[in-house]
Amino acid sequence: MCLRHKKILFGISGGIAAYKAPDLLHGWVKMGCEVETILTESAEAFVSPMVLSTLSKRRVWRERDFMSPEHGWRIPHISLTDWADLFVIAPCTGSVLRMAAEGDSSTLLGASLLANDKPLLLFPAMNCKMLANEATRGHMRTLTERGAVVVDPDSGMLACGYEGKGRLPAGEAINDYVKMMLCAQKDLSGLRLAVTAGPTHEYIDPVRYISNPSSGKMGYAIARAAWQRGAEVTLITGPTSLTRPAGIKVVETVSADDMYEACMEVSDEADVIVKAAAVGDYRAASRAGQKIKRGGAQGLTLELTQNRDIAAALGQKKRPGQILVGFAAETQNVLQNAQKKMAEKNLDIIVSNDVLAQGAGFAVDTNVITILERGAEPARFSGTKEEAADRLLDAVAARTAKL
């Protein structure tokens, strides 16, 4: 998703998590966004206005600018909110939640909140007892009812020494929400979409397994892009090191059997199923209960048995109007094998890629794909996996629009 020239009004309030604000701001600027910053007086104890100004290439708006003779004529709380596409506050302290809920306009940030008519994204961060207080929960409910997106904090060790919920989410999760809020394309709204991603692990014994090099990056990119475009997304993931996407229901699986059961469970409710996982075709016919020792043997014969075919099972039970998307990672006769798979498994769309091609395959950030649809010409695309995900979802959205 391109964020170039999107305008973010960034409010930073005075919690310890404010020290993360420069990294967030710098990340948005690198993505092409323009960022104006409002720094509360208490936040200045944690982060320097000079740092924020240097990173944003813009002035930083401080409380002293609110009613000052020098800047008051600009009415910054009006001009800034008129300018912005999105208003983000991170961290958002308990006092700022109250200010927003009650319409307290006694500060520059409060007046900006009261004047704001743009999408509002809040990231509360505070001590777990403060977060659990009914006053705080009430303010969060009020703001949610008014249309703000209020993201629950993460759990973990807090700066105050307590352990519990109250941490500012990681930058990647915050950026997931920012992208979702700035995405003007909501052509998947109202759709329930399930995506599989990553490899499967088929254990031979407690310490060894059969697998493949899939990183899960393609499936995760599809899940994130679908959520940003308005879909309700369930991500069924095999074992990967990737950060779980924000805002998405995640089902963890290990083996092909695990993934089969998870897919069958969601298939009745899903409007679209995207099978992007690299599922193992075979598993050990019997799994050893203890580690298999070398024991002087020169070799090991391993008997394999087929796993259940998830795509074929989904194709057999596919209901009218449901869209089933598959992937075909091939090394030869790429398009022919993909077309055969689409026909045999009753798929509506299949994404074919030659995993030996430069810029494609496993564990890389780019892909080279051909999208095959029933009744349509093949569409070839190369680019980042995020761009490939959007191109695939364009085809899905076009198909759902015809139903």
Coordinates of C-alpha atoms in Angstrom, one line a residue:
M1 CA 0.0 0.0 0.0
C2 CA 1.4 3.4 -1.0
L3 CA 1.3 6.0 1.8
R4 CA 3.1 8.7 -0.2
H5 CA 1.8 12.2 0.7
K6 CA -0.7 10.8 3.3
K7 CA -0.9 13.3 6.2
I8 CA -0.6 12.2 9.8
L9 CA -1.2 14.5 12.8
F10 CA 0.8 12.8 15.6
G11 CA -0.1 13.5 19.2
I12 CA 2.5 12.5 21.8
S13 CA 1.4 12.5 25.4
G14 CA 3.5 12.2 28.6
G15 CA 3.9 8.6 29.3
I16 CA 7.2 6.7 29.4
A17 CA 6.4 5.1 26.1
A18 CA 6.8 8.5 24.5
Y19 CA 10.5 7.6 24.0
K20 CA 9.3 5.3 21.1
A21 CA 7.7 8.3 19.3
P22 CA 10.8 9.2 17.2
D23 CA 11.0 5.7 15.7
L24 CA 7.3 5.7 14.8
L25 CA 7.6 9.2 13.2
H26 CA 10.7 8.3 11.3
G27 CA 9.0 5.1 10.0
W28 CA 6.0 7.0 8.7
V29 CA 8.3 9.6 7.0
K30 CA 10.2 6.7 5.3
M31 CA 6.9 5.3 4.1
G32 CA 6.2 8.6 2.3
C33 CA 3.9 10.2 4.9
E34 CA 3.9 13.9 5.9
V35 CA 3.8 14.2 9.7
E36 CA 2.9 17.2 11.9
T37 CA 3.5 16.6 15.6
I38 CA 1.8 17.9 18.7
L39 CA 3.9 17.4 21.8
T40 CA 2.3 17.8 25.2
E41 CA 4.3 19.6 28.0
S42 CA 4.7 16.5 30.0
A43 CA 5.8 14.5 26.9
E44 CA 8.8 16.9 26.6
A45 CA 10.2 15.2 29.7
F46 CA 10.6 12.0 27.6
V47 CA 11.4 13.1 24.1
S48 CA 13.1 16.1 22.6
P49 CA 11.2 18.5 20.3
M50 CA 14.5 18.9 18.3
V51 CA 14.7 15.2 17.6
L52 CA 11.1 15.1 16.3
S53 CA 11.5 18.2 14.3
T54 CA 14.7 16.9 12.7
L55 CA 13.0 13.6 11.7
S56 CA 9.8 15.1 10.4
K57 CA 11.5 18.1 8.7
R58 CA 8.8 20.2 10.2
R59 CA 8.3 22.3 13.3
V60 CA 6.9 20.6 16.4
W61 CA 3.8 22.1 17.9
R62 CA 4.1 22.6 21.7
E63 CA 1.6 23.8 24.3
R64 CA 3.2 27.2 24.4
D65 CA 2.1 27.6 20.7
F66 CA -1.6 27.2 21.6
M67 CA -2.4 30.8 22.8
S68 CA 0.9 32.5 21.9
P69 CA 0.8 35.9 20.0
E70 CA 3.3 34.4 17.6
H71 CA 1.3 31.4 16.5
G72 CA -2.2 32.0 17.9
W73 CA -3.4 33.8 14.7
R74 CA -2.9 30.5 12.8
I75 CA -5.4 28.7 15.1
P76 CA -3.2 25.6 15.1
H77 CA -5.8 23.2 16.5
I78 CA -8.0 24.1 13.5
S79 CA -5.4 24.3 10.7
L80 CA -3.7 21.0 11.8
T81 CA -6.9 19.0 11.9
D82 CA -8.0 20.5 8.6
W83 CA -4.7 19.4 7.1
A84 CA -4.6 15.8 8.4
D85 CA -5.8 12.6 6.9
L86 CA -5.4 10.7 10.1
F87 CA -5.0 11.8 13.8
V88 CA -2.8 9.3 15.8
I89 CA -2.0 9.6 19.5
A90 CA 0.7 7.3 20.8
P91 CA 1.2 6.9 23.6
C92 CA -2.2 8.1 24.8
T93 CA -2.2 8.5 28.6
G94 CA -5.2 8.2 30.9
S95 CA -5.5 12.0 31.1
V96 CA -5.6 12.4 27.3
L97 CA -8.3 9.7 27.1
R98 CA -10.4 11.7 29.6
M99 CA -9.7 14.9 27.7
A100 CA -10.8 13.4 24.5
A101 CA -13.9 11.8 26.0
E102 CA -15.0 14.9 27.8
G103 CA -14.1 17.4 25.1
D104 CA -11.6 19.3 27.3
S105 CA -10.1 21.9 25.1
S106 CA -7.8 23.6 27.6
T107 CA -4.6 22.4 25.9
L108 CA -3.5 22.4 22.2
L109 CA -3.9 18.6 22.0
G110 CA -7.3 18.7 23.7
A111 CA -8.5 21.5 21.4
S112 CA -7.2 19.6 18.4
L113 CA -9.2 16.5 19.6
L114 CA -12.3 18.6 20.0
A115 CA -11.9 20.2 16.5
N116 CA -11.0 16.9 14.8
D117 CA -13.3 15.4 12.2
K118 CA -10.8 13.0 10.7
P119 CA -10.2 9.3 11.6
L120 CA -8.8 9.1 15.1
L121 CA -6.5 6.3 16.2
L122 CA -5.5 6.0 19.9
F123 CA -2.9 3.8 21.5
P124 CA -3.5 3.9 25.3
A125 CA -0.4 3.0 27.3
M126 CA -0.2 3.2 31.1
N127 CA 0.1 1.1 34.3
C128 CA -2.1 -1.9 34.3
K129 CA -4.1 -0.7 37.4
M130 CA -4.8 2.6 35.7
L131 CA -5.9 0.8 32.5
A132 CA -8.2 -1.4 34.5
N133 CA -9.8 1.5 36.3
E134 CA -13.5 1.8 35.3
A135 CA -13.0 5.5 34.6
T136 CA -10.3 4.7 31.9
R137 CA -12.4 1.8 30.5
G138 CA -15.4 4.1 30.3
H139 CA -13.5 6.8 28.4
M140 CA -12.3 4.1 26.0
R141 CA -15.8 2.8 25.4
T142 CA -17.1 6.4 24.9
L143 CA -14.4 7.1 22.3
T144 CA -15.0 3.8 20.5
E145 CA -18.8 4.5 20.4
R146 CA -18.0 7.9 18.7
G147 CA -16.0 6.2 16.0
A148 CA -12.4 6.3 17.2
V149 CA -10.2 3.2 16.9
V150 CA -8.9 2.6 20.4
V151 CA -6.3 -0.2 20.4
D152 CA -5.9 -2.3 23.5
P153 CA -2.3 -2.2 24.9
D154 CA 0.0 -5.2 24.9
S155 CA 0.9 -7.2 28.0
G156 CA 4.3 -7.6 29.5
M157 CA 6.7 -6.0 31.9
L158 CA 5.9 -2.3 32.4
A159 CA 8.3 0.5 33.2
C160 CA 6.9 0.9 36.6
G161 CA 7.9 -2.7 37.5
Y162 CA 4.4 -4.2 37.3
E163 CA 3.7 -7.0 34.8
G164 CA 0.4 -6.9 32.9
K165 CA -1.5 -5.1 30.2
G166 CA -0.5 -1.5 29.5
R167 CA 2.5 -1.6 27.1
L168 CA 2.5 0.5 23.8
P169 CA 2.2 -2.1 21.0
A170 CA 5.3 -2.7 18.8
G171 CA 5.9 -0.3 15.9
E172 CA 5.0 -3.0 13.4
A173 CA 1.5 -3.4 15.0
I174 CA 1.0 0.3 15.2
N175 CA 1.9 0.6 11.5
D176 CA -0.6 -2.1 10.6
Y177 CA -3.3 0.1 12.1
V178 CA -2.1 3.2 10.5
K179 CA -2.1 1.6 7.1
M180 CA -5.6 0.2 7.7
M181 CA -6.9 3.6 8.7
L182 CA -5.3 5.3 5.7
C183 CA -6.3 2.7 3.1
A184 CA -9.0 4.4 1.0
Q185 CA -9.8 1.1 -0.8
K186 CA -12.3 -0.8 1.3
D187 CA -13.6 -3.0 -1.4
L188 CA -13.5 -6.1 0.8
S189 CA -15.7 -4.7 3.6
G190 CA -18.2 -7.1 4.9
L191 CA -16.3 -10.2 3.6
R192 CA -14.9 -12.9 5.8
L193 CA -11.6 -14.0 4.5
A194 CA -9.4 -16.9 5.6
V195 CA -5.7 -17.1 4.7
T196 CA -3.3 -20.0 5.2
A197 CA 0.4 -19.2 5.4
G198 CA 3.8 -20.6 6.2
P199 CA 5.2 -24.2 6.1
T200 CA 4.0 -27.2 8.0
H201 CA 6.3 -29.4 10.2
E202 CA 5.8 -33.2 9.9
Y203 CA 7.7 -34.7 12.9
I204 CA 9.7 -37.9 12.5
D205 CA 10.7 -38.0 16.1
P206 CA 10.5 -35.4 19.0
V207 CA 13.5 -33.4 17.5
R208 CA 13.3 -33.8 13.7
Y209 CA 10.7 -33.0 11.1
I210 CA 10.1 -32.8 7.4
S211 CA 9.4 -29.3 6.1
N212 CA 10.2 -26.7 3.4
P213 CA 11.8 -23.2 3.3
S214 CA 8.5 -21.2 3.3
S215 CA 8.7 -18.1 5.4
G216 CA 5.0 -17.3 5.4
K217 CA 5.7 -13.8 4.0
M218 CA 3.3 -14.1 1.1
G219 CA 0.4 -15.3 3.2
Y220 CA 1.0 -12.7 5.9
A221 CA 1.1 -10.0 3.3
I222 CA -2.3 -11.2 1.9
A223 CA -3.8 -11.3 5.4
R224 CA -2.6 -7.8 6.2
A225 CA -3.7 -6.3 2.9
A226 CA -7.2 -7.9 3.1
W227 CA -7.7 -6.5 6.6
Q228 CA -6.6 -3.0 5.5
R229 CA -9.1 -3.3 2.7
G230 CA -11.9 -3.9 5.1
A231 CA -12.2 -7.7 5.4
E232 CA -12.6 -9.7 8.6
V233 CA -9.6 -11.9 8.4
T234 CA -8.6 -15.2 10.0
L235 CA -4.9 -16.2 9.4
I236 CA -4.1 -19.9 9.8
T237 CA -0.4 -20.0 10.1
G238 CA 2.2 -22.7 10.2
P239 CA 5.4 -22.3 12.3
T240 CA 7.1 -19.0 11.3
S241 CA 9.2 -16.3 12.9
L242 CA 7.0 -13.5 11.5
T243 CA 5.3 -11.1 13.8
R244 CA 1.6 -11.9 14.0
P245 CA -0.4 -9.2 12.3
A246 CA -2.4 -6.7 14.4
G247 CA -6.2 -6.7 14.2
I248 CA -6.4 -10.2 12.7
K249 CA -7.5 -13.5 14.3
V250 CA -4.6 -15.9 14.2
V251 CA -4.9 -19.7 14.4
E252 CA -1.6 -21.4 15.1
T253 CA -0.9 -24.8 13.5
V254 CA 2.1 -27.1 13.2
S255 CA 1.4 -30.1 11.0
A256 CA -0.7 -30.5 7.8
D257 CA -3.3 -32.3 9.8
D258 CA -3.5 -29.3 12.2
M259 CA -4.0 -27.0 9.2
Y260 CA -6.5 -29.3 7.6
E261 CA -8.7 -29.2 10.8
A262 CA -8.4 -25.4 11.1
C263 CA -9.4 -24.9 7.5
M264 CA -12.4 -27.2 7.8
E265 CA -13.5 -25.3 10.9
V266 CA -13.5 -21.9 9.2
S267 CA -14.6 -23.0 5.7
D268 CA -18.3 -22.9 6.4
E269 CA -18.3 -19.2 7.4
A270 CA -15.5 -17.8 5.1
D271 CA -16.6 -16.0 2.0
V272 CA -13.0 -16.2 0.5
I273 CA -10.3 -18.8 1.3
V274 CA -6.8 -18.1 0.2
K275 CA -4.5 -21.2 0.4
A276 CA -1.1 -19.6 0.4
A277 CA 0.6 -22.0 2.8
A278 CA 3.2 -24.5 1.7
V279 CA 1.6 -27.6 3.1
G280 CA 3.7 -30.8 3.3
D281 CA 2.4 -33.5 1.0
Y282 CA 3.8 -36.3 3.1
R283 CA 4.5 -37.2 6.7
A284 CA 6.2 -40.1 8.4
A285 CA 4.0 -43.2 8.4
S286 CA 4.9 -43.6 12.1
R287 CA 6.4 -41.0 14.5
A288 CA 9.1 -42.3 16.9
G289 CA 8.4 -41.5 20.5
Q290 CA 12.1 -41.0 21.3
K291 CA 14.9 -39.4 19.3
I292 CA 16.1 -41.8 16.6
K293 CA 19.8 -42.5 17.4
R294 CA 22.5 -43.0 14.8
G295 CA 23.7 -46.2 16.4
G296 CA 26.3 -46.9 13.8
A297 CA 23.8 -47.3 11.0
Q298 CA 25.0 -46.2 7.6
G299 CA 21.5 -45.1 6.5
L300 CA 17.9 -44.7 7.5
T301 CA 14.9 -45.7 5.6
L302 CA 11.9 -43.6 6.2
E303 CA 8.4 -44.6 5.2
L304 CA 6.1 -41.7 4.2
T305 CA 2.4 -41.5 3.8
Q306 CA 0.3 -38.8 2.1
N307 CA -1.3 -36.0 4.1
R308 CA -4.9 -35.0 3.4
D309 CA -5.3 -32.6 0.5
I310 CA -6.7 -29.4 2.0
A311 CA -7.3 -27.6 -1.2
A312 CA -9.1 -30.6 -2.7
A313 CA -11.3 -31.0 0.4
L314 CA -12.2 -27.3 0.3
G315 CA -13.0 -27.5 -3.4
Q316 CA -15.3 -30.5 -2.8
K317 CA -17.3 -28.7 -0.1
K318 CA -17.2 -25.2 -1.7
R319 CA -20.6 -23.6 -1.5
P320 CA -22.2 -21.4 -4.2
G321 CA -20.7 -17.9 -4.1
Q322 CA -17.6 -18.9 -2.0
I323 CA -14.3 -18.1 -3.6
L324 CA -11.4 -20.5 -3.3
V325 CA -7.8 -19.3 -4.2
G326 CA -4.9 -21.6 -4.4
F327 CA -1.1 -21.3 -4.9
A328 CA 1.1 -23.4 -7.2
A329 CA 4.8 -23.3 -6.4
E330 CA 6.4 -25.1 -9.4
T331 CA 9.8 -25.7 -10.9
Q332 CA 8.7 -26.9 -14.4
N333 CA 5.7 -26.7 -16.7
V334 CA 4.6 -23.9 -14.3
L335 CA 1.4 -22.6 -16.0
Q336 CA 0.3 -26.1 -17.2
N337 CA 0.7 -27.6 -13.7
A338 CA -1.2 -24.6 -12.2
Q339 CA -4.1 -24.9 -14.6
K340 CA -4.3 -28.6 -14.0
K341 CA -4.4 -28.0 -10.2
M342 CA -7.1 -25.3 -10.6
A343 CA -9.3 -27.7 -12.5
E344 CA -8.7 -30.7 -10.3
K345 CA -9.3 -28.9 -7.0
N346 CA -12.2 -26.7 -8.1
L347 CA -10.4 -23.5 -7.5
D348 CA -11.6 -20.1 -8.8
I349 CA -8.2 -18.5 -8.9
I350 CA -4.7 -19.9 -8.7
V351 CA -1.5 -18.0 -8.2
S352 CA 1.4 -19.7 -10.1
N353 CA 5.0 -19.0 -9.4
D354 CA 8.3 -20.5 -10.5
V355 CA 10.2 -20.9 -7.3
L356 CA 13.5 -21.1 -9.2
A357 CA 13.0 -17.8 -10.9
Q358 CA 15.0 -14.8 -9.8
G359 CA 13.1 -12.6 -7.3
A360 CA 10.6 -15.4 -6.5
G361 CA 10.3 -18.4 -4.2
F362 CA 10.7 -18.9 -0.5
A363 CA 12.0 -16.5 2.2
V364 CA 12.4 -13.5 -0.1
D365 CA 10.6 -10.2 0.0
T366 CA 9.6 -10.2 -3.7
N367 CA 7.6 -12.5 -5.9
V368 CA 7.0 -13.2 -9.6
I369 CA 3.5 -14.5 -10.1
T370 CA 0.9 -15.3 -12.7
I371 CA -2.7 -15.1 -11.6
L372 CA -5.0 -17.5 -13.4
E373 CA -8.7 -17.2 -13.2
R374 CA -11.5 -19.2 -14.8
G375 CA -12.7 -17.3 -17.9
A376 CA -9.9 -14.7 -17.8
E377 CA -6.5 -14.2 -19.4
P378 CA -3.4 -15.0 -17.2
A379 CA -2.1 -11.9 -15.5
R380 CA 1.7 -11.8 -14.8
F381 CA 3.1 -9.6 -12.0
S382 CA 6.4 -9.0 -10.3
G383 CA 7.1 -6.8 -7.3
T384 CA 7.2 -7.0 -3.5
K385 CA 5.0 -9.5 -1.8
E386 CA 2.9 -6.7 -0.4
E387 CA 2.3 -5.5 -4.0
A388 CA 1.6 -9.0 -5.2
A389 CA -0.9 -9.4 -2.3
D390 CA -2.8 -6.3 -3.5
R391 CA -2.8 -7.5 -7.1
L392 CA -4.3 -10.8 -6.1
L393 CA -6.9 -9.1 -3.9
D394 CA -7.9 -6.9 -6.8
A395 CA -8.8 -10.1 -8.7
V396 CA -10.7 -11.4 -5.6
A397 CA -12.6 -8.1 -5.2
A398 CA -13.5 -8.0 -8.9
R399 CA -14.9 -11.5 -8.6
T400 CA -16.9 -10.8 -5.5
A401 CA -18.4 -7.7 -7.1
K402 CA -19.9 -10.0 -9.8
L403 CA -21.6 -12.3 -7.3

